[in-house]
Amino acid sequence: MATATTAPTTAPPAGRSIFPKGPEFTLENFSSKDFIVNDFVESLASSALPANRRSAPTLPSPGAGAREEMDFREAAFDPKPFIRTFEHALTRLESLSADLNARETELQTAVRRTELQHSQTLESLGRKLEQNIDSFQHLDSSLGQVARANEERERSSRHGAGVEPEGNVAVRIGGRLEELDQQSRRARDAQFLIKCWMELAETGELAALENVRLQGGGGEGMVRCALLVRQLTRISQKLDPASWSQTNGDHRAVNGVDAVNGAHDHAPTRCNTREIIEKFAETLEKDLLKQFDDFYRRQNFAGMRDCANALQEFHGGANVVALFVNQHQFFIDGSQLGAEEIDGDQEIWERLGDPDADPPGVEPSLKSLVDEVKVIVQEESFIIRRAFPYYELVLGRFLQRIQQRLEMVLDKASAVSSLAFLRSLQAARSYIHSLIDDLKSHGLTEHPDPASSPIAQILDQQVDELFVPYLVGYIEREKRSLEELYSSLLFKFTIYHSRRKKLPSTFMASLAKSGSELLASARDAYTDRLASSDLTSSQKARLLRVAGLKDGVGGEDKHELEVSDVDGVLSVAIAKRSLRWLAESVGRDLELSGGSETPKDVSVLLRLLLANLGEIYVQTALDGTVDIASGQESGKNEPDLSYLPKLRPAIAIMHLMMTCIQTVLLPLAAPNLTVRREMERRAHTAVNQMEEKISSVMQHTVDSVLAWTGKLLQGQKKTDFRPKDGALEGSGGWLAMLQTPTCLAACTFLAKAKESLAQALDGQNIEHVSTEIAIGVRSQLLDHFRKFQVNAAGGLMVTKDLTQYAATLRSLSVTPSFLPSLDVLSEIGNLFVIGPDALRERLRGGALGLLGVEKAHLKPYIVRREDAASVGVQSILSGL
């Protein structure tokens, strides 16, 4: 056999050398299992000669001289390379030997140190063991002394009283005899078990055990026979593993042991012990079940209990429980009921899937079944307690009968809609919980006392097992149901605003980009959901009905769907519907989920509310209003303020949302402080965004109103306040004018703005906006009347105009603190009509409207008087 030898590694020379460098090797070369000394020496020899000198020399010719023969001998063998190589190898081997000796010394030292520690540990443990033994012997001797002292005291007391305590002696003897009887019985059972196994292994029969089965011997004999069968099964598994590893008649190895020739040095059996034992167990179980049925018909509760106790060794008693419960007419009729499809009243299923209708409660057939279970369990609890040692499992089996009908009801509800499924689940769980409460109060096997803790626990466990498959991921079902309803409800709204003509890109438009993307995502998700094959026809029809669409509208019709302006306007009724749906989901979550998961669940519902009712609905409408309001600031035409009434439902919806969040959602998140803070932050951010957009609309409104009033004031004619003498004569039409056309137009426009603001705002909001408009108009008027030359007759018209302006501004819903500042307008008008002497008195502070006004600010108005060049007026101007 060829051996793999690790050849020494020849290091390449660093530079030119006269002699080649010797081979390099380490301890790893010698630690290999395949190391052979001869191969190592041969590898050293082969590495001694250069490659160009390893070929054999050429033989001399027959006529060659002595010189050629001598050269041939020298060329044939040169010992010097071998000497250098082996000297270098010996030097390296000596170095490695020294290293090995040093390592061996270290290891020996460590071994001696460890042995010393080990011996010390053994000595310490030995001393402790001796101490414990001495303590135990001392305690044993003390107990013996106490026992002997007690016996002597008892003996002395008996002799002193003269009475023999025969009762105590009889009790001790009886206990000892009972203990010996149990030991004898175990010995006989062990002997009989060995006999049965030997008989089974040698002959393949269980005649002795069969005799026990046929003889019966009452309940104790049946239990004993069942226990023997179970013990024989364990013996067979250990001593005859081949029969337990057979598949289709083939013997296979078990844990690496040959299953054909025996396992673990046990003698091979001549037959398949597993098959024989299982057949016998099956026969025994059938006999026991038949006896149990006979005892049940004769109302022999003791015999039923013995059979049930024995049958507990077979499948945990599942078969005898099934035999008992299936005897009832309730289960026979119930099996037929479970095979029937759930139809019921179609109106009930319509109400169940209608989000705006009150839930109809539990499904009638399921309700009837639960009521029947309640009656049957209460009636049969007397028999169950006396016939079964494990009566809790029997009671639980009755409750499991509800599962099949519950699955059918929930499947039917799921085909109607997601909301119908959730409502059915809630109603069924609530009604079954009421059943459990009634059974606990009845007491069942403890009647008339309330149910014991084990009974109550098994009842609660059965209910949990009924609903656990449906409650896993429950909040995701709730979220999906609300998303479907919200998407349907807002579908036309999203379609309308997605088609709305966009204004040129502005800063506010860039801020609203995320809202537009969310709008498009919601619209596409809803249309894709309608086109999905996962939806049944009834589910699709219900979603279309919520959206206000006709049947047949799918994802391909979203571009041709007709929508009106009404579909794009906010509606408080829609918001109330959405919040009512959310409140129903919160109540359902508290009943179905509850516990520590409630804060996380309400956080999910809050995000859903803010995303749909907040962003998609309110903020999208506000974005459209902002676009309209910003387009009214040009001042080229009278601004159309018809968009202002749209703000009132937006503000109302925002207040409804915050009320719902503050009173319903946030209190439920109180147990989890982290989740509550996150919810508060989300709600605060959403409200700030909506308020900022409303403030933006109002700011655009104020700017557009002031821009249009400014343009109207620019249309004032110069002759309005400086009429010619011809205009004063004749019919006197000019003097009969109450205000100038410019004043009438401006006041009429401000009255319209007031009405529009009143339809949008109230309270402090309308006060702030109206005050801001009034301040802007007053500033425009004060600047406006500095520009016109006014004669005596024109001063009357100025007074009329300013009085009308002041009255119009007072009619606005301004703050009370702003009203006194409007008196300056009337006083400015008086500056143009009074004479120089009266003007001087007013400027000295006699007029209340001019209090706090610097006199220098009045100079621009006085210089516009027609008599400003007169001596009296000039003297006044020089004093300002």
PDB file of C-alpha atoms in Angstrom, residues 63 108 124 142 170 241 301 470 499 502-503 525 541 551 656 718 722-723 744 746 783 785 802 830 843 851:
ATOM      1  CA  GLY A  63      39.444   2.604 -25.784  1.00  0.00           C
ATOM      2  CA  GLN A 108       5.137  17.318  33.268  1.00  0.00           C
ATOM      3  CA  SER A 124     -11.040  17.167  51.480  1.00  0.00           C
ATOM      4  CA  SER A 142     -30.081   9.252  68.924  1.00  0.00           C
ATOM      5  CA  ALA A 170     -54.003  -4.140  65.597  1.00  0.00           C
ATOM      6  CA  PRO A 241     -37.019  -3.409  18.992  1.00  0.00           C
ATOM      7  CA  PHE A 301     -72.089   3.817  37.519  1.00  0.00           C
ATOM      8  CA  TYR A 470     -59.112  33.081  14.767  1.00  0.00           C
ATOM      9  CA  ARG A 499     -58.425  64.764 -11.422  1.00  0.00           C
ATOM     10  CA  LYS A 502     -53.226  71.487 -10.477  1.00  0.00           C
ATOM     11  CA  LEU A 503     -51.907  75.035 -10.225  1.00  0.00           C
ATOM     12  CA  ALA A 525     -55.066  50.057  -3.936  1.00  0.00           C
ATOM     13  CA  ALA A 541     -70.951  44.358  -4.405  1.00  0.00           C
ATOM     14  CA  ASP A 551     -72.213  47.006  -9.824  1.00  0.00           C
ATOM     15  CA  LEU A 656     -64.355  65.227  16.039  1.00  0.00           C
ATOM     16  CA  LYS A 718     -59.825 112.885  -8.182  1.00  0.00           C
ATOM     17  CA  ARG A 722     -63.125 118.169  -5.448  1.00  0.00           C
ATOM     18  CA  PRO A 723     -66.341 118.651  -7.360  1.00  0.00           C
ATOM     19  CA  LEU A 744     -69.942 101.649  -2.154  1.00  0.00           C
ATOM     20  CA  ALA A 746     -65.453  98.465  -1.324  1.00  0.00           C
ATOM     21  CA  ASP A 783     -52.948 106.011   3.122  1.00  0.00           C
ATOM     22  CA  PHE A 785     -56.972 109.858   1.728  1.00  0.00           C
ATOM     23  CA  LEU A 802     -65.010 107.443   6.046  1.00  0.00           C
ATOM     24  CA  ASN A 830     -63.555 116.085  10.042  1.00  0.00           C
ATOM     25  CA  LEU A 843     -55.464 119.291  17.181  1.00  0.00           C
ATOM     26  CA  LEU A 851     -56.138 110.783  21.276  1.00  0.00           C
TER      27      LEU A 851
END
